Short mmCIF file of C-alpha atoms in Angstrom, two decimals:
data_model
loop_
_atom_site.label_atom_id
_atom_site.label_comp_id
_atom_site.label_asym_id
_atom_site.label_seq_id
_atom_site.Cartn_x
_atom_site.Cartn_y
_atom_site.Cartn_z
CA MET A 284 40.01 171.10 -119.24
CA THR A 285 38.65 169.82 -115.95
CA MET A 286 40.50 167.46 -113.68
CA SER A 287 38.61 164.90 -111.66
CA THR A 288 39.88 162.32 -109.20
CA SER A 289 37.96 159.34 -107.97
CA PRO A 290 37.74 158.72 -104.18
CA HIS A 291 39.70 155.49 -104.66
CA ALA A 292 42.58 157.28 -106.40
CA GLY A 293 42.68 159.86 -103.57
CA LYS A 294 42.83 157.17 -100.90
CA PHE A 295 45.53 155.32 -102.80
CA ARG A 296 47.66 158.45 -103.05
CA THR A 297 47.25 159.13 -99.30
CA LYS A 298 48.25 155.55 -98.52
CA LEU A 299 51.26 155.82 -100.83
CA ALA A 300 52.34 159.07 -99.17
CA CYS A 301 52.06 157.43 -95.72
CA ILE A 302 54.17 154.48 -96.83
CA GLY A 303 56.77 156.80 -98.39
CA ALA A 304 56.98 158.88 -95.20
CA GLY A 305 57.24 155.73 -93.08
CA VAL A 306 60.08 154.35 -95.20
CA LEU A 307 61.94 157.66 -94.97
CA VAL A 308 61.58 157.84 -91.16
CA LEU A 309 62.67 154.20 -90.82
CA ALA A 310 65.67 154.70 -93.11
CA VAL A 311 66.90 157.76 -91.17
CA ALA A 312 66.33 156.12 -87.77
CA LEU A 313 68.07 152.88 -88.83
CA TYR A 314 71.01 154.75 -90.32
CA LEU A 315 71.54 156.51 -86.99
CA ILE A 316 70.86 153.62 -84.61
CA LEU A 317 72.37 150.60 -86.44
CA PRO A 318 76.04 151.48 -85.71
CA ILE A 319 75.13 151.93 -82.02
CA ILE A 320 73.32 148.58 -81.91
CA ALA A 321 76.28 146.95 -83.64
CA LEU A 322 78.50 147.92 -80.71
CA PHE A 323 76.27 146.05 -78.25
CA PHE A 324 76.18 142.95 -80.50
CA ARG A 325 79.98 142.69 -80.51
CA THR A 326 80.14 141.92 -76.77
CA THR A 327 78.34 139.96 -74.08
CA PRO A 328 77.22 141.23 -70.65
CA ASP A 329 79.83 138.98 -68.95
CA LEU A 330 82.66 140.18 -71.17
CA PHE A 331 81.52 143.81 -70.83
CA PHE A 332 81.50 143.73 -67.01
CA GLU A 333 84.77 141.81 -66.88
CA THR A 334 86.50 144.34 -69.19
CA LEU A 335 85.13 147.17 -67.06
CA ARG A 336 87.65 146.12 -64.39
CA ASP A 337 90.57 146.41 -66.83
CA PRO A 338 93.07 149.06 -65.55
CA ALA A 339 93.11 150.72 -69.00
CA VAL A 340 89.32 151.20 -68.87
CA ILE A 341 89.38 152.45 -65.27
CA SER A 342 92.25 154.84 -66.04
CA ALA A 343 90.54 156.34 -69.12
CA LEU A 344 87.17 156.52 -67.35
CA THR A 345 88.65 158.22 -64.26
CA LEU A 346 90.65 160.71 -66.32
CA SER A 347 87.71 161.57 -68.59
CA LEU A 348 85.24 162.04 -65.76
CA THR A 349 87.68 164.07 -63.64
CA THR A 350 88.77 166.40 -66.43
CA SER A 351 85.22 166.82 -67.78
CA ILE A 352 83.87 167.71 -64.33
CA ILE A 353 86.69 170.23 -63.74
CA SER A 354 86.10 171.74 -67.20
CA LEU A 355 82.38 171.98 -66.53
CA VAL A 356 82.86 173.66 -63.14
CA ILE A 357 85.21 176.24 -64.69
CA VAL A 358 82.82 176.88 -67.60
CA ILE A 359 79.86 177.37 -65.21
CA LEU A 360 81.75 179.59 -62.74
CA VAL A 361 83.26 181.82 -65.43
CA GLY A 362 80.64 181.43 -68.16
CA THR A 363 77.49 182.26 -66.18
CA PRO A 364 78.51 185.76 -65.01
CA PHE A 365 80.27 186.37 -68.34
CA ALA A 366 77.13 185.53 -70.36
CA TYR A 367 74.98 187.67 -68.04
CA LEU A 368 77.24 190.73 -68.24
CA HIS A 369 77.55 190.22 -72.00
CA CYS A 370 73.76 190.19 -72.43
CA ARG A 371 73.00 193.11 -70.16
CA ASN A 372 75.65 195.54 -71.41
CA GLN A 373 76.41 197.24 -74.69
CA TYR A 374 80.11 197.59 -75.41
CA PRO A 375 82.33 198.12 -78.45
CA GLY A 376 83.07 194.85 -80.21
CA LYS A 377 80.12 192.97 -78.72
CA VAL A 378 79.26 191.45 -82.11
CA ILE A 379 82.86 190.27 -82.50
CA VAL A 380 82.77 188.66 -79.06
CA ASP A 381 79.51 186.92 -80.06
CA THR A 382 81.25 185.47 -83.11
CA ILE A 383 84.31 184.42 -81.10
CA ILE A 384 82.07 182.53 -78.66
CA ASP A 385 80.56 180.55 -81.53
CA LEU A 386 83.84 179.97 -83.37
CA PRO A 387 84.86 176.73 -81.61
CA LEU A 388 81.55 175.18 -82.74
CA VAL A 389 82.55 175.34 -86.40
CA LEU A 390 86.31 175.11 -86.01
CA PRO A 391 87.66 171.58 -86.64
CA PRO A 392 88.74 170.26 -83.20
CA ALA A 393 92.17 169.30 -84.59
CA VAL A 394 92.67 172.93 -85.63
CA ALA A 395 91.59 174.05 -82.15
CA GLY A 396 94.18 171.70 -80.62
CA PHE A 397 96.84 172.90 -83.03
CA ALA A 398 96.02 176.55 -82.19
CA LEU A 399 96.27 175.80 -78.47
CA LEU A 400 99.63 174.14 -79.08
CA VAL A 401 100.90 177.15 -81.04
CA LEU A 402 99.92 179.42 -78.15
CA TYR A 403 100.69 177.31 -75.08
CA GLY A 404 103.26 174.80 -76.40
CA ARG A 405 106.87 174.94 -75.19
CA MET A 406 107.77 177.15 -78.16
CA GLY A 407 104.39 178.89 -78.19
CA LEU A 408 103.64 182.59 -77.75
CA ILE A 409 102.70 182.17 -74.08
CA GLY A 410 104.18 178.72 -73.50
CA LYS A 411 107.78 179.80 -74.02
CA TYR A 412 107.49 182.42 -71.26
CA ALA A 413 105.55 180.09 -68.97
CA SER A 414 108.27 177.44 -69.36
CA LEU A 415 110.80 179.94 -67.95
CA PHE A 416 108.88 179.62 -64.67
CA GLY A 417 108.69 175.84 -64.95
CA ILE A 418 105.05 175.91 -66.08
CA THR A 419 104.16 173.44 -68.84
CA PHE A 420 100.75 173.31 -70.47
CA ALA A 421 101.08 171.01 -73.49
CA PHE A 422 100.92 167.22 -73.10
CA THR A 423 99.64 167.37 -69.50
CA THR A 424 96.29 166.72 -67.84
CA LEU A 425 95.90 170.51 -67.68
CA ALA A 426 96.06 170.55 -71.48
CA VAL A 427 93.18 168.04 -71.59
CA ILE A 428 91.08 170.42 -69.47
CA MET A 429 92.08 173.46 -71.56
CA ALA A 430 91.15 171.64 -74.78
CA GLN A 431 87.79 170.54 -73.33
CA ILE A 432 86.97 174.06 -72.17
CA PHE A 433 87.91 175.53 -75.55
CA VAL A 434 85.76 173.10 -77.51
CA ALA A 435 82.80 172.59 -75.13
CA SER A 436 82.24 176.02 -73.52
CA PRO A 437 80.21 177.46 -76.45
CA PHE A 438 77.44 174.94 -75.70
CA TYR A 439 76.98 176.49 -72.25
CA LEU A 440 77.63 180.10 -73.24
CA ARG A 441 75.11 180.03 -76.10
CA GLN A 442 72.45 178.49 -73.86
CA ALA A 443 73.12 180.96 -71.03
CA LYS A 444 73.05 183.95 -73.41
CA SER A 445 69.76 182.80 -74.91
CA LEU A 446 68.18 182.34 -71.45
CA PHE A 447 69.31 185.72 -70.13
CA ASP A 448 68.04 187.42 -73.30
CA GLN A 449 64.63 185.77 -72.87
CA LEU A 450 64.28 186.68 -69.19
CA ASP A 451 61.79 189.51 -68.64
CA PRO A 452 63.76 192.55 -67.38
CA ALA A 453 60.83 193.41 -65.07
CA TYR A 454 62.13 190.78 -62.59
CA GLU A 455 65.54 192.41 -62.32
CA MET A 456 64.14 195.94 -62.27
CA THR A 457 61.74 195.03 -59.48
CA ALA A 458 64.48 193.35 -57.45
CA ARG A 459 66.71 196.43 -57.80
CA THR A 460 63.95 198.80 -56.64
CA LEU A 461 63.40 196.53 -53.64
CA GLY A 462 66.96 197.24 -52.54
CA ALA A 463 68.85 194.25 -53.95
CA SER A 464 72.41 194.80 -55.16
CA PRO A 465 73.24 193.72 -58.72
CA PHE A 466 74.97 190.61 -57.33
CA ARG A 467 71.95 189.69 -55.21
CA VAL A 468 69.66 190.16 -58.22
CA PHE A 469 71.89 187.83 -60.23
CA ALA A 470 72.20 185.17 -57.51
CA ARG A 471 68.66 185.22 -56.10
CA VAL A 472 66.55 186.08 -59.13
CA VAL A 473 68.32 185.60 -62.47
CA VAL A 474 70.09 182.29 -61.80
CA PRO A 475 67.12 180.53 -60.11
CA LEU A 476 64.74 181.68 -62.88
CA THR A 477 67.02 180.29 -65.59
CA ALA A 478 68.35 177.30 -63.64
CA GLY A 479 66.55 174.62 -65.68
CA GLY A 480 68.01 175.86 -68.96
CA LEU A 481 71.44 176.45 -67.45
CA VAL A 482 71.57 172.85 -66.19
CA SER A 483 70.51 171.66 -69.63
CA GLY A 484 73.39 173.67 -71.18
CA ALA A 485 75.78 172.31 -68.55
CA VAL A 486 74.79 168.73 -69.35
CA MET A 487 75.43 169.30 -73.08
CA THR A 488 78.80 170.89 -72.25
CA PHE A 489 79.74 167.92 -70.07
CA GLY A 490 78.81 165.55 -72.89
CA ARG A 491 80.89 167.48 -75.42
CA ALA A 492 83.87 167.64 -73.04
CA LEU A 493 83.63 163.90 -72.38
CA GLY A 494 83.64 163.11 -76.10
CA GLU A 495 86.46 165.54 -76.99
CA PHE A 496 89.08 163.87 -79.24
CA GLY A 497 90.75 166.07 -81.89
CA ALA A 498 91.89 169.02 -79.81
CA THR A 499 92.99 166.72 -76.97
CA ILE A 500 95.20 164.48 -79.10
CA MET A 501 96.85 167.52 -80.74
CA PHE A 502 97.43 169.56 -77.59
CA ALA A 503 97.56 167.03 -74.76
CA GLY A 504 98.87 163.93 -76.52
CA ASN A 505 97.82 160.40 -75.75
CA MET A 506 99.54 159.27 -72.54
CA PRO A 507 97.69 156.71 -70.38
CA GLY A 508 96.79 158.20 -67.02
CA VAL A 509 97.84 161.70 -68.11
CA SER A 510 95.96 162.59 -71.27
CA GLN A 511 94.46 159.37 -72.64
CA THR A 512 90.75 160.10 -72.21
CA MET A 513 88.00 157.65 -73.14
CA PRO A 514 87.70 158.63 -76.85
CA LEU A 515 91.49 158.40 -77.21
CA ALA A 516 91.51 155.00 -75.51
CA VAL A 517 88.87 153.79 -77.98
CA TYR A 518 91.07 154.94 -80.88
CA VAL A 519 94.27 153.39 -79.49
CA ASN A 520 92.63 150.05 -78.73
CA LEU A 521 91.32 149.62 -82.27
CA ASN A 522 94.73 148.09 -82.97
CA GLY A 523 95.31 146.95 -79.39
CA ASP A 524 92.91 145.33 -76.98
CA PHE A 525 89.68 145.45 -78.99
CA ASN A 526 87.48 144.56 -76.00
CA VAL A 527 88.85 147.49 -74.00
CA GLY A 528 88.01 149.86 -76.88
CA LEU A 529 84.58 148.29 -77.29
CA THR A 530 83.76 148.52 -73.57
CA ILE A 531 84.78 152.19 -73.41
CA ALA A 532 82.78 152.91 -76.57
CA ILE A 533 79.67 151.31 -75.04
CA LEU A 534 80.23 153.30 -71.85
CA LEU A 535 80.35 156.52 -73.88
CA VAL A 536 77.14 155.55 -75.69
CA LEU A 537 75.37 154.90 -72.36
CA ILE A 538 76.57 158.22 -70.93
CA SER A 539 75.46 160.02 -74.11
CA PHE A 540 71.99 158.46 -73.82
CA ALA A 541 71.75 159.58 -70.19
CA ILE A 542 72.81 163.10 -71.21
CA MET A 543 70.20 163.32 -73.97
CA ILE A 544 67.45 162.12 -71.64
CA ALA A 545 68.52 164.69 -69.02
CA VAL A 546 68.55 167.49 -71.61
CA ARG A 547 65.10 166.51 -72.89
CA LEU A 548 63.67 166.49 -69.37
CA LEU A 549 65.25 169.85 -68.51
CA ALA A 550 64.40 171.47 -71.84
CA THR A 551 60.71 171.39 -70.93
CA ARG A 552 61.37 174.01 -68.27
CA GLU A 553 60.83 177.40 -69.89
CA VAL A 554 62.03 180.80 -68.75
CA PRO A 555 59.06 182.32 -66.90
CA HIS A 556 57.45 185.55 -68.07
CA ALA A 557 56.51 188.23 -65.55
CA MET B 1367 56.66 214.53 -51.04
CA LEU B 1368 58.14 213.92 -54.50
CA GLU B 1369 59.54 216.82 -56.51
CA ALA B 1370 61.07 216.04 -59.88
CA THR B 1371 62.30 218.08 -62.81
CA ILE B 1372 63.53 215.84 -65.59
CA GLN B 1373 65.03 216.26 -69.04
CA LYS B 1374 66.08 213.34 -71.19
CA ALA B 1375 66.52 213.11 -74.94
CA LEU B 1376 64.67 210.06 -76.25
CA ARG B 1377 64.61 208.68 -79.78
CA ASP B 1378 61.56 210.60 -81.01
CA PHE B 1379 61.30 213.53 -78.58
CA THR B 1380 62.81 215.05 -75.46
CA LEU B 1381 61.22 214.19 -72.15
CA ASP B 1382 60.94 217.51 -70.32
CA LEU B 1383 58.62 217.70 -67.35
CA SER B 1384 58.16 218.64 -63.72
CA LEU B 1385 56.15 216.64 -61.21
CA ARG B 1386 55.17 217.25 -57.63
CA VAL B 1387 53.23 214.71 -55.58
CA ASP B 1388 52.26 215.38 -51.97
CA ASP B 1389 52.33 212.80 -49.19
CA GLY B 1390 49.19 210.66 -49.11
CA SER B 1391 48.26 211.82 -52.61
CA VAL B 1392 47.99 209.83 -55.84
CA LEU B 1393 48.97 211.46 -59.12
CA ALA B 1394 47.44 209.69 -62.12
CA LEU B 1395 49.80 210.10 -65.07
CA MET B 1396 47.91 209.52 -68.31
CA GLY B 1397 48.90 209.48 -71.94
CA GLU B 1398 49.15 207.42 -75.09
CA ASN B 1399 51.59 204.58 -75.60
CA GLY B 1400 55.11 205.91 -76.04
CA ALA B 1401 54.29 209.32 -74.51
CA GLY B 1402 57.01 208.89 -71.89
CA LYS B 1403 54.99 207.70 -68.86
CA SER B 1404 56.99 204.55 -68.04
CA THR B 1405 60.26 206.29 -68.91
CA THR B 1406 59.39 208.95 -66.32
CA LEU B 1407 58.83 206.28 -63.68
CA ASN B 1408 62.06 204.49 -64.61
CA ILE B 1409 63.99 207.75 -64.29
CA ILE B 1410 62.48 208.53 -60.88
CA ALA B 1411 63.28 204.96 -59.76
CA GLY B 1412 66.88 205.32 -60.90
CA LEU B 1413 66.63 202.62 -63.56
CA LEU B 1414 67.36 205.26 -66.22
CA VAL B 1415 69.58 208.32 -65.87
CA PRO B 1416 68.17 211.67 -67.07
CA ASP B 1417 70.34 214.10 -69.01
CA SER B 1418 69.61 216.84 -66.50
CA GLY B 1419 67.27 217.81 -63.68
CA THR B 1420 66.70 217.11 -60.01
CA ILE B 1421 64.69 214.51 -58.11
CA ARG B 1422 63.87 214.90 -54.41
CA PHE B 1423 62.04 212.63 -51.98
CA ASN B 1424 60.94 214.50 -48.85
CA GLY B 1425 63.62 217.09 -49.46
CA THR B 1426 66.40 214.51 -49.90
CA VAL B 1427 68.08 214.82 -53.28
CA VAL B 1428 68.37 211.45 -55.03
CA PHE B 1429 69.42 212.92 -58.37
CA ASP B 1430 71.00 216.25 -59.25
CA GLU B 1431 72.89 216.38 -62.49
CA LYS B 1432 74.67 219.66 -61.68
CA ALA B 1433 75.76 218.51 -58.22
CA GLY B 1434 76.75 215.09 -59.59
CA ILE B 1435 74.34 213.26 -57.26
CA ASN B 1436 72.81 210.00 -58.49
CA ILE B 1437 71.69 207.70 -55.68
CA PRO B 1438 71.62 204.07 -56.96
CA VAL B 1439 68.23 202.48 -57.55
CA GLU B 1440 68.59 200.07 -54.61
CA ASP B 1441 69.10 202.96 -52.18
CA ARG B 1442 66.20 205.17 -53.31
CA ARG B 1443 63.47 203.45 -51.23
CA ILE B 1444 61.00 203.13 -54.08
CA GLY B 1445 58.05 200.79 -54.26
CA TYR B 1446 57.53 200.00 -57.93
CA VAL B 1447 54.76 197.74 -59.22
CA PHE B 1448 54.80 196.87 -62.91
CA GLN B 1449 51.86 195.89 -65.13
CA ARG B 1450 53.44 192.47 -65.34
CA SER B 1451 53.58 192.06 -61.58
CA ALA B 1452 57.03 190.41 -61.79
CA VAL B 1453 56.29 188.30 -58.74
CA PHE B 1454 59.23 185.91 -58.44
CA PRO B 1455 57.69 182.57 -59.48
CA HIS B 1456 60.39 180.42 -57.85
CA MET B 1457 59.65 181.85 -54.39
CA THR B 1458 56.70 181.50 -52.07
CA VAL B 1459 54.41 184.47 -51.50
CA GLU B 1460 56.02 184.95 -48.08
CA ASP B 1461 59.54 185.01 -49.57
CA ASN B 1462 58.42 187.44 -52.26
CA VAL B 1463 57.17 189.91 -49.68
CA ALA B 1464 60.28 189.38 -47.55
CA PHE B 1465 62.66 189.86 -50.50
CA GLY B 1466 63.15 193.62 -50.16
CA LEU B 1467 63.46 193.46 -46.38
CA ARG B 1468 66.12 190.75 -46.55
CA ALA B 1469 67.94 192.64 -49.32
CA ARG B 1470 68.11 195.63 -46.98
CA GLY B 1471 69.54 193.45 -44.21
CA CYS B 1472 66.57 193.60 -41.82
CA ASP B 1473 66.59 191.46 -38.70
CA PRO B 1474 64.79 188.10 -39.33
CA ALA B 1475 62.28 188.74 -36.53
CA LEU B 1476 61.44 192.14 -38.01
CA VAL B 1477 61.13 190.59 -41.48
CA LYS B 1478 58.66 188.02 -40.16
CA ASN B 1479 56.67 190.69 -38.37
CA LYS B 1480 56.44 193.03 -41.36
CA VAL B 1481 55.69 190.26 -43.84
CA SER B 1482 52.86 189.02 -41.66
CA ARG B 1483 51.49 192.57 -41.33
CA TRP B 1484 51.46 193.23 -45.09
CA LEU B 1485 50.06 189.82 -45.96
CA ASP B 1486 47.23 190.58 -43.54
CA CYS B 1487 46.79 194.08 -44.88
CA LEU B 1488 46.35 192.85 -48.45
CA ASN B 1489 44.27 189.87 -47.46
CA ILE B 1490 46.68 187.24 -48.74
CA SER B 1491 47.84 185.62 -45.47
CA SER B 1492 46.41 182.28 -46.55
CA LEU B 1493 48.70 182.32 -49.61
CA ALA B 1494 51.92 182.76 -47.58
CA PRO B 1495 53.38 179.26 -48.22
CA VAL B 1496 52.16 179.04 -51.83
CA LYS B 1497 54.64 179.17 -54.71
CA ALA B 1498 53.96 182.42 -56.57
CA ALA B 1499 53.99 180.71 -59.99
CA GLY B 1500 50.51 179.28 -59.34
CA LEU B 1501 48.75 182.52 -58.37
CA SER B 1502 46.02 184.29 -60.36
CA GLY B 1503 46.63 187.74 -61.88
CA GLY B 1504 44.81 189.54 -59.05
CA GLN B 1505 46.68 187.57 -56.38
CA LYS B 1506 50.00 188.33 -58.07
CA GLN B 1507 49.26 192.06 -58.09
CA ARG B 1508 48.39 191.94 -54.39
CA VAL B 1509 51.67 190.13 -53.67
CA ALA B 1510 53.56 192.70 -55.77
CA LEU B 1511 51.89 195.51 -53.83
CA ALA B 1512 52.63 193.89 -50.45
CA ARG B 1513 56.24 193.33 -51.54
CA ALA B 1514 56.63 196.96 -52.62
CA LEU B 1515 55.02 198.38 -49.47
CA ALA B 1516 56.79 196.08 -46.98
CA THR B 1517 60.03 198.01 -47.47
CA GLU B 1518 58.22 201.20 -46.34
CA PRO B 1519 59.09 203.13 -49.50
CA ALA B 1520 59.34 206.90 -49.69
CA LEU B 1521 57.37 206.74 -52.94
CA LEU B 1522 55.03 204.20 -54.55
CA MET B 1523 54.90 203.94 -58.34
CA LEU B 1524 52.32 201.82 -60.15
CA ASP B 1525 52.75 201.24 -63.87
CA GLU B 1526 49.37 200.13 -65.23
CA PRO B 1527 48.81 197.79 -62.31
CA PHE B 1528 45.30 196.76 -63.38
CA GLY B 1529 46.20 195.47 -66.84
CA GLY B 1530 44.92 191.96 -67.40
CA LEU B 1531 42.87 191.85 -64.18
CA ASP B 1532 39.18 190.97 -64.12
CA MET B 1533 36.68 193.48 -62.71
CA GLU B 1534 36.51 191.97 -59.25
CA SER B 1535 40.32 191.79 -58.88
CA THR B 1536 40.68 195.34 -60.20
CA ARG B 1537 38.21 196.62 -57.63
CA SER B 1538 39.89 194.87 -54.71
CA VAL B 1539 43.43 195.93 -55.79
CA LYS B 1540 42.23 199.54 -56.19
CA ASP B 1541 40.72 199.50 -52.71
CA ALA B 1542 43.94 198.05 -51.30
CA ILE B 1543 46.07 200.75 -52.99
CA ARG B 1544 43.85 203.57 -51.77
CA GLN B 1545 43.87 202.20 -48.22
CA CYS B 1546 47.67 201.79 -48.17
CA ILE B 1547 48.33 205.31 -49.47
CA THR B 1548 46.01 206.77 -46.87
CA ASP B 1549 47.61 204.74 -44.07
CA LEU B 1550 51.25 205.25 -45.07
CA LYS B 1551 50.87 208.88 -46.17
CA ILE B 1552 53.39 208.49 -49.00
CA PRO B 1553 53.21 210.02 -52.46
CA CYS B 1554 52.10 207.71 -55.27
CA ILE B 1555 52.22 207.89 -59.07
CA LEU B 1556 49.76 205.78 -61.02
CA VAL B 1557 50.38 205.35 -64.73
CA THR B 1558 47.22 204.39 -66.55
CA HIS B 1559 45.39 204.59 -69.87
CA HIS B 1560 41.97 204.52 -68.29
CA TRP B 1561 40.02 207.43 -66.85
CA GLU B 1562 38.13 205.03 -64.64
CA ASP B 1563 41.38 204.02 -62.89
CA ALA B 1564 42.38 207.66 -62.45
CA MET B 1565 38.94 208.50 -61.03
CA ASP B 1566 38.96 205.53 -58.62
CA VAL B 1567 42.51 205.84 -57.29
CA GLY B 1568 43.90 209.29 -58.18
CA ASP B 1569 43.68 212.66 -56.45
CA ARG B 1570 45.32 214.65 -59.24
CA VAL B 1571 45.73 213.95 -62.93
CA SER B 1572 48.48 214.94 -65.37
CA THR B 1573 48.34 214.14 -69.06
CA ILE B 1574 51.59 213.62 -70.91
CA GLN B 1575 52.18 213.87 -74.64
CA LYS B 1576 55.53 213.44 -76.38
CA GLY B 1577 57.40 213.88 -73.11
CA ARG B 1578 55.63 217.04 -71.90
CA ILE B 1579 52.83 217.59 -69.42
CA THR B 1580 49.95 218.96 -71.43
CA ARG B 1581 47.44 219.41 -68.64
CA GLU B 1582 47.30 218.90 -64.91
CA GLY B 1583 44.95 219.52 -62.04
CA GLU B 1584 42.69 218.13 -59.34
CA LEU B 1585 40.53 215.23 -60.43
CA GLY B 1586 37.38 217.30 -59.83
CA ASP B 1587 38.58 219.92 -62.32
CA TRP B 1588 38.43 217.50 -65.21
CA GLU B 1589 35.54 216.92 -67.45
CA PHE B 1590 35.41 213.17 -67.70
CA SER B 1591 33.91 212.68 -71.12
CA GLN B 1592 35.91 215.34 -72.97
CA HIS B 1593 39.35 214.20 -71.97
CA ALA B 1594 39.09 210.46 -72.01
CA THR B 1595 42.17 209.05 -73.73
#
């Protein structure tokens, strides 16, 4: 049996496939963007800017930005040398450490917060000894930072590990033969050559820290000015001042957009090859 | 002068060889891929640690397994140029050449002086302010050579430095290497696959197979066509 198709039938099928693909793309895009657009339709520019001056908004915004920046600085300062040493050395249990780094990505944030509470809470394994010295972790601003670091650091660590693995070892070997100490090689060669990707990872980490909700509410609570970050303020104001919640939600959307644009711009910078 | 006796167990064979390179002389080390050429260079540089043996530069021991001496790579005064020139793309040509001098804590005036001298010597003065990322292959190899020589190394090692270069660049880089070795009177090891490179730059040739030197001698002793690898 032979099969034959007329040119018209072929064209029709191509057209149909194009329409099908278009509908699919439109459906996915609309599903993702419609809830975001809905937020903007529930307010007006005047109301938005007026609510921005509300003390509850300012308090949540200040707390979120401050804690997220502190978390990010700690993740960069500790995470960059950690990821580098991890990539460049073989040691027993390296595979396990790799898995531990990724664990917070799949762990439900509420579980992460609960685990932090079990360890650092007043009756926790470490917390009960720390409280003997008057040190309290749970339900403080410090707890917000600890929760953010726990949940957001894998974004930076994974990116840093990937960049250091990709970097041609010839750069480091050359720098060593030229007389540079391992620290100088790291600071003057490795970090500058991977800077674009590291900044991209840092931006993603900042975004994740800023949006942290589950671990924070479990471990740090929900106290205005102490632990009520922007996502928590959105949640609380669902049944309180709706405009405050809406304004903070829109702020978070705008910051998220800025983060995604920054990541896209920085992601174009590749690790150079020797 | 370089004197090295090296033993190191590798995955497929044991590297077991002795090398001696006189000042102002170029030893062309030839062999197939995986024969142990680059591993030998990495051991001499201090990037890999041999299981046993001794390595001496001008009588100074930089490695002696029995005596427990293993001078770190950054203190061995080696000039090492890789096939992939590994010129730092985020730095200017000038900063690339100055890198080793600054790492060794040289006075800024001395750094400037030496950088200028080596840029002149390798005919790349006009490239001094250019970011290294935009250089051609030949230019990168010249920068890598200037950078290696600026630190006044006790030994120069070149690992297939002509790979990926066009004929004109290869010729000019070869001339520059020959001139520098003659001027500085330092020993040099050139790892290459090509007899032509060995003939143009080398004084002596050693062939290496599965970690052992199979033949060595003056370049004139070799019959070109019979031993081409």
